[in-house]
PDB file of C-alpha atoms in Angstrom:
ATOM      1  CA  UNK A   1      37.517-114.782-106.425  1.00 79.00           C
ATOM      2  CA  UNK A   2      38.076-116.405-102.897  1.00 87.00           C
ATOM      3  CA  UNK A   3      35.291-115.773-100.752  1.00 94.00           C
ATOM      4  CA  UNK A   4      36.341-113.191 -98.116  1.00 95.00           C
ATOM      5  CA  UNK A   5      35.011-114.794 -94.879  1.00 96.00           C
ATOM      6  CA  UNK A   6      35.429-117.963 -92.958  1.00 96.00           C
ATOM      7  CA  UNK A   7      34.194-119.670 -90.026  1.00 96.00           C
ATOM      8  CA  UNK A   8      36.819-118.222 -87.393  1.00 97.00           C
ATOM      9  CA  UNK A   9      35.859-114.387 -88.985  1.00 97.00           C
ATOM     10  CA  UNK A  10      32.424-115.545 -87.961  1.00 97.00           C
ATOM     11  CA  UNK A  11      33.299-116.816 -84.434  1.00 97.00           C
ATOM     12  CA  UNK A  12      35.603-114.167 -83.774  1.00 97.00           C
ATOM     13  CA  UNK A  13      32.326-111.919 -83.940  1.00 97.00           C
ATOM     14  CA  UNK A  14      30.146-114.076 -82.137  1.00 97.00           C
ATOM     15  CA  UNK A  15      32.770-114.094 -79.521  1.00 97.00           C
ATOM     16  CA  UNK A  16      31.883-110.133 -78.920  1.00 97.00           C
ATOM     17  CA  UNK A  17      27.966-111.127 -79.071  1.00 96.00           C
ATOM     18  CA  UNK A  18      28.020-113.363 -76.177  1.00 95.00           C
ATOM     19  CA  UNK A  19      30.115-111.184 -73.690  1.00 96.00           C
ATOM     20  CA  UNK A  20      27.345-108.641 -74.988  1.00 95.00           C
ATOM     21  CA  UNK A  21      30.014-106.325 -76.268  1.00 97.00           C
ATOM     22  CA  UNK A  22      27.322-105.203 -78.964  1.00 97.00           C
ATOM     23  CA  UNK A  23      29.267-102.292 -80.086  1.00 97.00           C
ATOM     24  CA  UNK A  24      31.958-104.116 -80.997  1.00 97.00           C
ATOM     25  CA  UNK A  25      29.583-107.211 -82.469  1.00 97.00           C
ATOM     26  CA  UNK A  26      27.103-105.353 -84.241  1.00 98.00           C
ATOM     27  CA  UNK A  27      29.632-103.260 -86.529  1.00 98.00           C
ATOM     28  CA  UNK A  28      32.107-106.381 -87.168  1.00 98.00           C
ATOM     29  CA  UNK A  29      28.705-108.456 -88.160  1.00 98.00           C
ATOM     30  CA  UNK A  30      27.742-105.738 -90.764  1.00 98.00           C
ATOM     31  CA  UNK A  31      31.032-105.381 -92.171  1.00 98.00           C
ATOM     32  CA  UNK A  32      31.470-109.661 -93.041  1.00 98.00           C
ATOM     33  CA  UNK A  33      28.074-109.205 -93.872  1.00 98.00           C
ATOM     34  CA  UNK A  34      29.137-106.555 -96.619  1.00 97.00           C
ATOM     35  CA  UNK A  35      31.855-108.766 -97.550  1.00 97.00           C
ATOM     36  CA  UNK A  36      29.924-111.768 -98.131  1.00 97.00           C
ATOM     37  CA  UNK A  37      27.341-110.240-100.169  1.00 96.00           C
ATOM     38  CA  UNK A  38      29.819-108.336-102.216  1.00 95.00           C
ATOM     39  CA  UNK A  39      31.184-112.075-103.196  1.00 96.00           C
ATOM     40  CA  UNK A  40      27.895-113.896-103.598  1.00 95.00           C
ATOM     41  CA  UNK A  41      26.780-111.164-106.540  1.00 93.00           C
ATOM     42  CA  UNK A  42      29.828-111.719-108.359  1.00 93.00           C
ATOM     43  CA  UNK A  43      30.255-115.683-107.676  1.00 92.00           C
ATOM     44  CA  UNK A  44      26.836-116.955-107.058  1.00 91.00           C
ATOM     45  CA  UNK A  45      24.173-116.006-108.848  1.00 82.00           C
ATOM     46  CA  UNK A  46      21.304-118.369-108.691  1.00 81.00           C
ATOM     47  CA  UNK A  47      20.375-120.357-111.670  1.00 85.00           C
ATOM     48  CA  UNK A  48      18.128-122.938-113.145  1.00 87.00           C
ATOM     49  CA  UNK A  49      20.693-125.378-112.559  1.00 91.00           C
ATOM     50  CA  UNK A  50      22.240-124.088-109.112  1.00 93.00           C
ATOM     51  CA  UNK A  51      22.056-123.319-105.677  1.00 93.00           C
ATOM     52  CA  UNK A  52      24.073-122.188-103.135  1.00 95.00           C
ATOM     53  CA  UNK A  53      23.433-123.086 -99.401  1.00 96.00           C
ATOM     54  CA  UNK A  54      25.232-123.333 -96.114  1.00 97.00           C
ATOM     55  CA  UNK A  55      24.224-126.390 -94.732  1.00 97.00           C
ATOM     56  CA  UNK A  56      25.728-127.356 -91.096  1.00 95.00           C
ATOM     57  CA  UNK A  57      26.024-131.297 -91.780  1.00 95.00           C
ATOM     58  CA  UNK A  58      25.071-133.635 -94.289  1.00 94.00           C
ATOM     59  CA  UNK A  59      21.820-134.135 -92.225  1.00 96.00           C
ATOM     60  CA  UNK A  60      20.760-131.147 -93.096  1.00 97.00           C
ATOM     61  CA  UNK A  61      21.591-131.353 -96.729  1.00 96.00           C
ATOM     62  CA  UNK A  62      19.735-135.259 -96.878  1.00 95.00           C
ATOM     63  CA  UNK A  63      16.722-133.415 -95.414  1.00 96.00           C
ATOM     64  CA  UNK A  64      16.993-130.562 -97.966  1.00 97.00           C
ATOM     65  CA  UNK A  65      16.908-133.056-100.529  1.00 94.00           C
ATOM     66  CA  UNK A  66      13.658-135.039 -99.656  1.00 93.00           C
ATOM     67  CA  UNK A  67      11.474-132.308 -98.479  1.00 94.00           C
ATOM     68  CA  UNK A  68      11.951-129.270-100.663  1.00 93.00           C
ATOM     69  CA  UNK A  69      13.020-131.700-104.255  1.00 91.00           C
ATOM     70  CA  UNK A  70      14.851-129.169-105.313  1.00 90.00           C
ATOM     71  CA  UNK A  71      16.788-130.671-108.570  1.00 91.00           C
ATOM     72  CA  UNK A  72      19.332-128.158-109.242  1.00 93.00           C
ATOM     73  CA  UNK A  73      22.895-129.165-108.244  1.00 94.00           C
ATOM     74  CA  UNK A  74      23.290-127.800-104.434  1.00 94.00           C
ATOM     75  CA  UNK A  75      26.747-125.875-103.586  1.00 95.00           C
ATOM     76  CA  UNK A  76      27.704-126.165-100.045  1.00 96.00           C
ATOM     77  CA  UNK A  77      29.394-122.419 -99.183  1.00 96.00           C
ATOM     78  CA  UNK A  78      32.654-122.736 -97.602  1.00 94.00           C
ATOM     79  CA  UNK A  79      32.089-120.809 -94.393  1.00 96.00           C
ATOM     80  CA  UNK A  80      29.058-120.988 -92.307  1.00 97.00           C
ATOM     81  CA  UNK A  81      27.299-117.983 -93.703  1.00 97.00           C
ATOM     82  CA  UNK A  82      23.645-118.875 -92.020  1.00 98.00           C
ATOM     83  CA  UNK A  83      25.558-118.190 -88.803  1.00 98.00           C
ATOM     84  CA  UNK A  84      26.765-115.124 -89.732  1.00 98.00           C
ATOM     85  CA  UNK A  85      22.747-113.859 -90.579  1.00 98.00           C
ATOM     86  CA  UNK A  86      21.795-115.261 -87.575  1.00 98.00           C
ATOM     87  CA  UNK A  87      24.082-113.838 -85.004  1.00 98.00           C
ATOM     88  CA  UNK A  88      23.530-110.366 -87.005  1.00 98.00           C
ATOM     89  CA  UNK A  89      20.072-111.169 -86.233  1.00 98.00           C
ATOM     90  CA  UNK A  90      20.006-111.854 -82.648  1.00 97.00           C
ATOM     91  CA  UNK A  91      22.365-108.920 -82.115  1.00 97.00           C
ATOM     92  CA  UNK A  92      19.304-106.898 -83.310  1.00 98.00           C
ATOM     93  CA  UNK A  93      17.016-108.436 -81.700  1.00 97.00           C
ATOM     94  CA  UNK A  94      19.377-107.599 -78.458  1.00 96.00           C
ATOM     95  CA  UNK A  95      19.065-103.809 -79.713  1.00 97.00           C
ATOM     96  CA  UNK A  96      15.092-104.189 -80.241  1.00 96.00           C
ATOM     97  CA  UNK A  97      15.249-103.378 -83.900  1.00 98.00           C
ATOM     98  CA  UNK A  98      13.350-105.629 -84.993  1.00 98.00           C
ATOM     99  CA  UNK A  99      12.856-105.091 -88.940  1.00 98.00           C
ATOM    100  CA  UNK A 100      16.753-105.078 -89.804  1.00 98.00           C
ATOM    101  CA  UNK A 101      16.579-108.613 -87.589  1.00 98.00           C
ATOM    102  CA  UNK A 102      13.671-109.880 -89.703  1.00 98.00           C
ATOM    103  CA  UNK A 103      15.660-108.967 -92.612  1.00 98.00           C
ATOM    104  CA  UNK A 104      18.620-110.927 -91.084  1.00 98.00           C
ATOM    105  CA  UNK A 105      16.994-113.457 -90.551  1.00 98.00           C
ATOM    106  CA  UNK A 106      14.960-114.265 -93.274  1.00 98.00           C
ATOM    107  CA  UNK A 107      19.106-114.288 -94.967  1.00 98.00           C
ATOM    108  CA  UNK A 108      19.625-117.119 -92.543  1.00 98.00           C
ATOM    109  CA  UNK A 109      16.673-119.164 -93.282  1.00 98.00           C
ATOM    110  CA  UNK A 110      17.355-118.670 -96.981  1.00 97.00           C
ATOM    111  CA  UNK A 111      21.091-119.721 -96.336  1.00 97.00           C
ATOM    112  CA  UNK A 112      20.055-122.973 -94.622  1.00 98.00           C
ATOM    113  CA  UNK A 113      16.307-123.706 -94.806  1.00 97.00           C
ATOM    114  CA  UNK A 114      16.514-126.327 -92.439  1.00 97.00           C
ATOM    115  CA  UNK A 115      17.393-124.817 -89.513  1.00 97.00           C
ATOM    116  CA  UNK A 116      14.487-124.386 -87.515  1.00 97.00           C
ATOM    117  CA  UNK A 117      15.419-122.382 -85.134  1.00 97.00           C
ATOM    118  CA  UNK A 118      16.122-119.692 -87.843  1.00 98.00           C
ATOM    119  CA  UNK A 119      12.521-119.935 -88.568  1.00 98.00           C
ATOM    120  CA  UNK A 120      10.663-119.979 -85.368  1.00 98.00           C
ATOM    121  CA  UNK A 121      12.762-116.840 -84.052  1.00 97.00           C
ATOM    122  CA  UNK A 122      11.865-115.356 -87.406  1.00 98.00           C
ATOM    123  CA  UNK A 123       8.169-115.935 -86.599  1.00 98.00           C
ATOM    124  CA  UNK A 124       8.277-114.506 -83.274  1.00 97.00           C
ATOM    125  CA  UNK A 125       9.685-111.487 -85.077  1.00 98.00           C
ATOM    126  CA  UNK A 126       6.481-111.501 -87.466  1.00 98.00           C
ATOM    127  CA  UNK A 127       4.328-111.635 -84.473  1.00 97.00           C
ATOM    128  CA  UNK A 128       6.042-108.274 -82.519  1.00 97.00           C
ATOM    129  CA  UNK A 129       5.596-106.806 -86.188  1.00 97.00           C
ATOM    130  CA  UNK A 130       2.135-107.780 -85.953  1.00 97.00           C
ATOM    131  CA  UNK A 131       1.679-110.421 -89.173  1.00 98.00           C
ATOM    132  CA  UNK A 132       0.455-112.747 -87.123  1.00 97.00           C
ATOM    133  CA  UNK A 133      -0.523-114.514 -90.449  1.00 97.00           C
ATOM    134  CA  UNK A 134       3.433-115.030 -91.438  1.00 98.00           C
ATOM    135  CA  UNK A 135       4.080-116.258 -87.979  1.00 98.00           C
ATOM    136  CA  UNK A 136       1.339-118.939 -87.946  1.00 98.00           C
ATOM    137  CA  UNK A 137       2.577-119.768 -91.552  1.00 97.00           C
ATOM    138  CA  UNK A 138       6.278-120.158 -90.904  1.00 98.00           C
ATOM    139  CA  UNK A 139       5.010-121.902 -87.691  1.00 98.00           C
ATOM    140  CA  UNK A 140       3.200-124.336 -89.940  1.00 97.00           C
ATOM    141  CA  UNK A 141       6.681-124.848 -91.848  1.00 97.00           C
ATOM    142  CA  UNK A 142       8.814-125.806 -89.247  1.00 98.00           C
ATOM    143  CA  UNK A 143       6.474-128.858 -88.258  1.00 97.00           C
ATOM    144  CA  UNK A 144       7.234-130.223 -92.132  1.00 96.00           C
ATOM    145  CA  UNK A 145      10.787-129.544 -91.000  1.00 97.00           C
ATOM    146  CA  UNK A 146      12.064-130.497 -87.366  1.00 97.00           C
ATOM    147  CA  UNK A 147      14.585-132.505 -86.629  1.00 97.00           C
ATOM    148  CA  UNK A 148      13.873-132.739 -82.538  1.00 96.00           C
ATOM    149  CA  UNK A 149      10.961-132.661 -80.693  1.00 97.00           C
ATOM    150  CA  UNK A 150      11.456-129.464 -79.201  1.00 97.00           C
ATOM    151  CA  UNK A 151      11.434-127.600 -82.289  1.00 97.00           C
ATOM    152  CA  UNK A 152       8.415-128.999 -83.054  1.00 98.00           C
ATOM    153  CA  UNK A 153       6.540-128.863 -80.012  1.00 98.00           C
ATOM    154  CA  UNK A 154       7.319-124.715 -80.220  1.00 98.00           C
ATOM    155  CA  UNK A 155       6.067-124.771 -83.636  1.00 98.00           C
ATOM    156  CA  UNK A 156       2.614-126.548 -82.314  1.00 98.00           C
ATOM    157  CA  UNK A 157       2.406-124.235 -79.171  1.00 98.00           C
ATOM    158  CA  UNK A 158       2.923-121.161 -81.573  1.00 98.00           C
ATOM    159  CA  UNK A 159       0.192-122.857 -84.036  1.00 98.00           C
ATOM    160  CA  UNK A 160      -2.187-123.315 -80.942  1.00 98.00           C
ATOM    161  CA  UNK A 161      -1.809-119.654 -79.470  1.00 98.00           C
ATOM    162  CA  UNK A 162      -2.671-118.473 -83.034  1.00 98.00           C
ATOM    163  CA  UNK A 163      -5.512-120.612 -82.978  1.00 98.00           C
ATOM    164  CA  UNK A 164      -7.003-119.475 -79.526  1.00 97.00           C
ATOM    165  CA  UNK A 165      -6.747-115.490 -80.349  1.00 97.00           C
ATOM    166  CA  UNK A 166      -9.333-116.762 -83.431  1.00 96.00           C
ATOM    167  CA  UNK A 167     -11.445-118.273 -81.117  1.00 96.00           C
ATOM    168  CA  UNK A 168     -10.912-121.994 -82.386  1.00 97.00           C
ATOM    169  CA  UNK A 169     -10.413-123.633 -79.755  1.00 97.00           C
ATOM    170  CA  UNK A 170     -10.459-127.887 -80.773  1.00 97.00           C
ATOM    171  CA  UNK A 171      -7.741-126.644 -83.430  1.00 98.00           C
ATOM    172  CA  UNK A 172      -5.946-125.170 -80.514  1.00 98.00           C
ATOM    173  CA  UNK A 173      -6.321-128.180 -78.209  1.00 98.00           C
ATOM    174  CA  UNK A 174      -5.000-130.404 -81.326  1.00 98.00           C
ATOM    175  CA  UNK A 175      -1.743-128.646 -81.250  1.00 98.00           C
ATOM    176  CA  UNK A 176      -1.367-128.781 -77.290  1.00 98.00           C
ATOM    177  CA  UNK A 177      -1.617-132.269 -77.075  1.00 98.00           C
ATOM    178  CA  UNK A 178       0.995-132.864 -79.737  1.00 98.00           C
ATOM    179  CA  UNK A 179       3.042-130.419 -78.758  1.00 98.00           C
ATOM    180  CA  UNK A 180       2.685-131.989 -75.284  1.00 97.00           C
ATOM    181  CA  UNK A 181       3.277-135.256 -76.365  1.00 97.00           C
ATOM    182  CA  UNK A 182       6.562-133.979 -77.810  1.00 97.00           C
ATOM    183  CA  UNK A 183       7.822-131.583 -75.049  1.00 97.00           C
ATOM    184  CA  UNK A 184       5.914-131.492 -72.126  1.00 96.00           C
ATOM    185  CA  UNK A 185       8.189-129.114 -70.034  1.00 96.00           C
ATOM    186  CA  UNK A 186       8.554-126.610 -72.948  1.00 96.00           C
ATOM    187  CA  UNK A 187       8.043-123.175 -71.759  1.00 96.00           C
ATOM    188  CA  UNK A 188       5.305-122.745 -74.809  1.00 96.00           C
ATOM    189  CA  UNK A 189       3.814-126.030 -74.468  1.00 97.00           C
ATOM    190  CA  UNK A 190       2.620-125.152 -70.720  1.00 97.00           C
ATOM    191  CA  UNK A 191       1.747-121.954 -71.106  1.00 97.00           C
ATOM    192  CA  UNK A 192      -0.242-122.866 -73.785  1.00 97.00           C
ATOM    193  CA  UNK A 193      -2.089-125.930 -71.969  1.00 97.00           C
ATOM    194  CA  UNK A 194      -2.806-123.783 -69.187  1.00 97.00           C
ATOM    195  CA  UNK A 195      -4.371-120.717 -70.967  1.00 96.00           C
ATOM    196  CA  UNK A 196      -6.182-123.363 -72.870  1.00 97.00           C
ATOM    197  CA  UNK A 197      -7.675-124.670 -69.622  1.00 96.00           C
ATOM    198  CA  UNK A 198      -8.404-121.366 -68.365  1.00 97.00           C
ATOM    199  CA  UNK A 199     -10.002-120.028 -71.389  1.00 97.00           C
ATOM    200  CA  UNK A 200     -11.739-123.399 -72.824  1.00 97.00           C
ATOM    201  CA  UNK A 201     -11.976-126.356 -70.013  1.00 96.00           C
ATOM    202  CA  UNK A 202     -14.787-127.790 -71.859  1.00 96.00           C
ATOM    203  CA  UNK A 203     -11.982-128.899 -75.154  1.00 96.00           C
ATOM    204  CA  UNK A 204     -10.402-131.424 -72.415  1.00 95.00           C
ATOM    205  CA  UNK A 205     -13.911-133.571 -72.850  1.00 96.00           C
ATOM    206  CA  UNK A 206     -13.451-133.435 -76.366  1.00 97.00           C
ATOM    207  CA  UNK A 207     -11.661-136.785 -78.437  1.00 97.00           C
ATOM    208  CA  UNK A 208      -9.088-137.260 -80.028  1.00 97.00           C
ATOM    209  CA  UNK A 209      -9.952-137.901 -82.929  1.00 97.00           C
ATOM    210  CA  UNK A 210     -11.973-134.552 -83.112  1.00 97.00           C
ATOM    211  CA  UNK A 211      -9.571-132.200 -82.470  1.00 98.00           C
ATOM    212  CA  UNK A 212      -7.111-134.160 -84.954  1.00 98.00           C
ATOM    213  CA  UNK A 213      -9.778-133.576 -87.365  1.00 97.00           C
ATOM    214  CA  UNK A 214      -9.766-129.700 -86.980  1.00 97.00           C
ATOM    215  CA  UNK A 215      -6.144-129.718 -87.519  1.00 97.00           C
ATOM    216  CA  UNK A 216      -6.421-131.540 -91.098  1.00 96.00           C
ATOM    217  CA  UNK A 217      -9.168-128.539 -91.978  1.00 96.00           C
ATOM    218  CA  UNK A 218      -6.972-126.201 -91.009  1.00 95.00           C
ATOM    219  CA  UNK A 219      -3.971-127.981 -92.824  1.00 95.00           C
ATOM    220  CA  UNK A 220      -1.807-128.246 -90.126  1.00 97.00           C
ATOM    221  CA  UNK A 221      -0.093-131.923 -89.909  1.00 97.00           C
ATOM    222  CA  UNK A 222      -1.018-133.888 -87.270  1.00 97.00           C
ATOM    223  CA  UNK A 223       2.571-135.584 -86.711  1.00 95.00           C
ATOM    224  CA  UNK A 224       5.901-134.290 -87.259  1.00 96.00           C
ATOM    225  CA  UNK A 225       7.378-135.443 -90.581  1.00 96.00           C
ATOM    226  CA  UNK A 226       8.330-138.791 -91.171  1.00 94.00           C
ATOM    227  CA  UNK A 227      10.987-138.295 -93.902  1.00 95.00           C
ATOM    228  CA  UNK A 228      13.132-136.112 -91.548  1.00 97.00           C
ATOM    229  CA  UNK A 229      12.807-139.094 -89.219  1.00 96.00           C
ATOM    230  CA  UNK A 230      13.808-141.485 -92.236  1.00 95.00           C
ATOM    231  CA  UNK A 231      16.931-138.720 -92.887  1.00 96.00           C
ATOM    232  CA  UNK A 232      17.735-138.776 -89.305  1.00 96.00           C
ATOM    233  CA  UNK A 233      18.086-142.695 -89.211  1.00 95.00           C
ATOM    234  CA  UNK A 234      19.794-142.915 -92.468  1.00 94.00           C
ATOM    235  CA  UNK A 235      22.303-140.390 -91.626  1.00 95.00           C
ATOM    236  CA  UNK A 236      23.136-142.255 -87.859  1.00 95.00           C
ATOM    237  CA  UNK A 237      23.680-145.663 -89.809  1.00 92.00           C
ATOM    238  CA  UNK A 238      25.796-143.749 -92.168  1.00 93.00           C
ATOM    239  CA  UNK A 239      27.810-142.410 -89.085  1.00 95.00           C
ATOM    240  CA  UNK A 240      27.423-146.054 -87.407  1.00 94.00           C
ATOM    241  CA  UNK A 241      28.932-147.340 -90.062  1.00 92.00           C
ATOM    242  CA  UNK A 242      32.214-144.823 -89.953  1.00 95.00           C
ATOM    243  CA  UNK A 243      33.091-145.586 -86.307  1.00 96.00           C
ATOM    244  CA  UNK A 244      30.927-141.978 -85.378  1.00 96.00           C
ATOM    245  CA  UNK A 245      29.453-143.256 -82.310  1.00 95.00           C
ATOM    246  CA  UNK A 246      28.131-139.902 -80.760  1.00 96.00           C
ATOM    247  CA  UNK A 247      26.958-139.078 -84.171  1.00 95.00           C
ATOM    248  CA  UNK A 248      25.040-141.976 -84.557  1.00 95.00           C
ATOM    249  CA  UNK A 249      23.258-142.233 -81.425  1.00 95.00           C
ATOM    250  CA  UNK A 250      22.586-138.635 -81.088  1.00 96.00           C
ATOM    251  CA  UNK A 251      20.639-138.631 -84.650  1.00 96.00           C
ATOM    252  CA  UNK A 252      19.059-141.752 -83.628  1.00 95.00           C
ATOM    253  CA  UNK A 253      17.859-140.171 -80.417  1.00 96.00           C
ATOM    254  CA  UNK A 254      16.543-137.506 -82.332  1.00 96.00           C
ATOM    255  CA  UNK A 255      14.767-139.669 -84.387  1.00 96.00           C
ATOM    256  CA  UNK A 256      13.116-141.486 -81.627  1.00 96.00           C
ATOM    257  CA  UNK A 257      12.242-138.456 -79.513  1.00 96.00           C
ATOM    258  CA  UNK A 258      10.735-136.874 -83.170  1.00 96.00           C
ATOM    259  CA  UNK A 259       8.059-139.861 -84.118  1.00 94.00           C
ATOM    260  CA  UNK A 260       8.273-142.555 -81.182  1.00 93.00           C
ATOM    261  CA  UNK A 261       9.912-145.151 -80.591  1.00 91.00           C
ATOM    262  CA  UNK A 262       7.475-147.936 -82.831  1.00 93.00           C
ATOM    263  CA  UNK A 263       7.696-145.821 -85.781  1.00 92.00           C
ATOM    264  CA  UNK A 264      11.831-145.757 -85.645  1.00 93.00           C
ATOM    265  CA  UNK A 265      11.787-149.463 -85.197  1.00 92.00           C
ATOM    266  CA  UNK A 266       8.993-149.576 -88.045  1.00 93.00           C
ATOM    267  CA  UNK A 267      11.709-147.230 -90.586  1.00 92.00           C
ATOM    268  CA  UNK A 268      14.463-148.969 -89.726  1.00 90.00           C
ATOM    269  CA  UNK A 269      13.437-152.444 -90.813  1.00 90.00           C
ATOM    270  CA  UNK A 270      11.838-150.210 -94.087  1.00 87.00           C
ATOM    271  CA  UNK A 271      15.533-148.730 -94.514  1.00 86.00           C
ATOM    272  CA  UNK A 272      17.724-151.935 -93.835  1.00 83.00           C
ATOM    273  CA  UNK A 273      14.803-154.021 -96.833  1.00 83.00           C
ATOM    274  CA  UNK A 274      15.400-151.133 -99.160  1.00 78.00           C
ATOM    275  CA  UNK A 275      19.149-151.050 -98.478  1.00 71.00           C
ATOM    276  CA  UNK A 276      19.147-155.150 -99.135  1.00 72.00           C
ATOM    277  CA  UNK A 277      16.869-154.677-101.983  1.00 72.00           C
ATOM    278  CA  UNK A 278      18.970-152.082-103.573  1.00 66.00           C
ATOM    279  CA  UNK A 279      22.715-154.116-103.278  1.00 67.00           C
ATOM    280  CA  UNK A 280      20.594-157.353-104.582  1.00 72.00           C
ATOM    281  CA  UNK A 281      19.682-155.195-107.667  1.00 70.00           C
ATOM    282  CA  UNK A 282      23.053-154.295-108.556  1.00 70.00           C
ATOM    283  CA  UNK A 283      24.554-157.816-107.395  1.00 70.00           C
ATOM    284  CA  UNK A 284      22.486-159.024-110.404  1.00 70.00           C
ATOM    285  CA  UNK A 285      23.644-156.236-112.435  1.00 67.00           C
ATOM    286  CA  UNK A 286      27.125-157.380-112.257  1.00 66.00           C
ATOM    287  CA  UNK A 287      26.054-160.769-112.501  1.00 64.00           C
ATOM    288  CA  UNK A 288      24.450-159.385-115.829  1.00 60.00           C
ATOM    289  CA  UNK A 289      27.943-157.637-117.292  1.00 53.00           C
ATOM    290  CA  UNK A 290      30.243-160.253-116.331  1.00 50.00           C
ATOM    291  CA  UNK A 291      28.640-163.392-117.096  1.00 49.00           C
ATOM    292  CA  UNK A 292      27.386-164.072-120.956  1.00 47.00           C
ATOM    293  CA  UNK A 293      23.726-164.814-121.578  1.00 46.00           C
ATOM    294  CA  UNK A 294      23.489-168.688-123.159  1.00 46.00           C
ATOM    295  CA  UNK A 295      23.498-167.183-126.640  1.00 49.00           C
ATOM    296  CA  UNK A 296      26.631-165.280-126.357  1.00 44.00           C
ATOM    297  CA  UNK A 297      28.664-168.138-124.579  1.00 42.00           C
ATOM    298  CA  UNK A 298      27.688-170.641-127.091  1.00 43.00           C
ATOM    299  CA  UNK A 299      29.168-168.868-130.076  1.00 41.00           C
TER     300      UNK A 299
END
C-alpha cells in the first residue's frame, strides 16, 4: 500500500492556511490527515525493532540518534507528515480551539521530535489549558534539544516565567541571563528581564554562580546541549565536504550562535582527532588483512 499523501498534497493545503482561507484549509488538513492515519495503521505499526519518523534533514535524524538512543531501525516517511500535524495545528490555533490543536500537535512532535518549534507552541498550548506543569516540562525538553539559539532562549524565558509565578526568583534570574546570553532581542527574553526587574531588583546583586546553582536543583541545564552542537558541526563538514556551501555554513552558524564560539573551535578539533583516529584504526585494519603476520609468510 502506497502511502496516500505527499509533500505537494501538504503544500497545496498550507497554501489555503497562509492566505487565511481557513475554510478551505481546515477541511483539506483533516481529510490528508484521515488519509495518513488510515495508512500508518495498516503499514506502520510500531515495533520493538522499528520506528517511523518524518525527519526534515539528516540533521535532524543525527540529533535523534545521540539524544534520545533509540536502537530500533528508524524509517524516514516519504512525505513530510510532521508538517501536515503542524499546519492542522496552527489552523486551530487560528480558530481558538485549542484541545484539537494540542492533539495536533503533540502528532507533530511525535512525527519529528526534534523540531522545537513543535514543542514550544505545544507548551504554550498547555499553559492556555492551564498545565502549567506540562508547559514548564516540555519547556525543560526543548533546552536538551535546540538547534539555534532562539529556540532555546524561548525555552529559558518560558522556564523563568514559570519560575517567577512560584515565587523563585534566583531560578528565574538563572534562566534570564542564559536566555539573554542567547537572544537578547527575543520578545520572551525581554519581557522576562524586565518583569524580573520589576518584581525582584534585588536577584541582579546576586552571582553567578548562585543562580546557576538553583537551576541544577531544579534540574534545568545550565547550557544548551553540546551534542546537538557536535551534530550540527558534523553535519556542516559532511555538507562541506559535498560542495553544500550554504548548508555548511548555515549549520555551522548555528552551532556557534548555540554554545559560543570557543566551544565550536574546542569540538571541532575533538571531531577532526576522532575522525583521524577512526581512518588510522581501519588503515591498520587493512594493513592487518592484506599483509601476513611473520608466521604466515614464512611458511
Amino acid at each position: 500500500m502506497d502511502l496516500p499523501i505527499d509533500a505537494h498534497d501538504i503544500e497545496y493545503a498550507e497554501n489555503f492556511l497562509v492566505t487565511g482561507d481557513l475554510a478551505t484549509a481546515v477541511p483539506l488538513l483533516e481529510k490528508l490527515v484521515q488519509m495518513l492515519v488510515e495508512y500508518v495503521e495498516a503499514e506502520c505499526s510500531d515495533t520493538s525493532k522499528t520506528q517511523w519518523f518524518s525527519f526534515a534533514d539528516p540533521f535532524e535524524r543525527l540529533a535523534y540518534r545521540r539524544i534520545e538512543r533509540d536502537p530500533r531501525e528508524l524509517v524516514q516517511m516519504e512525505a513530510p507528515v510532521d508538517r501536515l500535524y503542524g499546519a492542522l495545528g496552527f489552523a486551530y490555533i487560528r480558530q481558538q480551539q485549542w484541545e484539537p490543536a494540542r492533539d495536533a500537535l503533540m502528532q507533530a512532535v511525535r512525527w519529528n521530535p526534534m523540531n522545537c518549534n513543535y514543542r514550544l507552541d505545544l507548551a504554550e498550548l498547555f499553559r492556555v489549558l492551564g498545565d502549567v506543569q506540562e508547559w514548564a516540562a516540555l519547556s525543560n525538553s526543548v533546552i536538551e534539544r535546540a538547534s539555534d539559539n532562539r529556540s532555546a532562549a524561548r525555552a529559558y524565558a518560558n522556564l523563568g516565567q514559570f519560575f517567577l509565578d512560584e515565587d523563585r526568583a534566583s531560578a528565574a534570574s538563572g534562566c534570564a541571563r542564559i536566555a539573554q546570553r542567547l537572544a537578547p532581542t527575543e520578545q520572551r527574553v525581554v519581557r522576562l528581564m524586565s518583569r524580573l526587574m520589576n518584581e525582584h531588583p534585588e536577584v541582579a546583586e546576586e552571582t553567578d554562580d548562585h543562580v546557576m546553582g538553583e537551576l541544577v536543583l531544579e534540574g534545568v541545564p545550565t547550557t544548551p546541549n553540546a551534542e546537538i552542537a557536535v551534530c550540527l558541526l558534523m553535519c556542516a563538514s559532511d555538507a562541506a565536504a559535498e560542495g553544500d556551501t550554504a548548508m555548511a555554513t548555515d549549520l555551522t552558524v548555528r552551532a556557534h550562535h548555540l554554545v559560543g564560539e570557543e566551544a565550536c573551535k574546542a569540538l571541532i578539533k575533538l571531531i577532526h582527532e576522532s575522525d583521524a583516529e577512526l581512518k588510522a584504526e581501519r588503515a591498520a585494519g587493512e594493513a592487518g588483512v592484506a599483509d601476513p603476520c611473520p608466521d604466515e609468510a614464512g611458511e
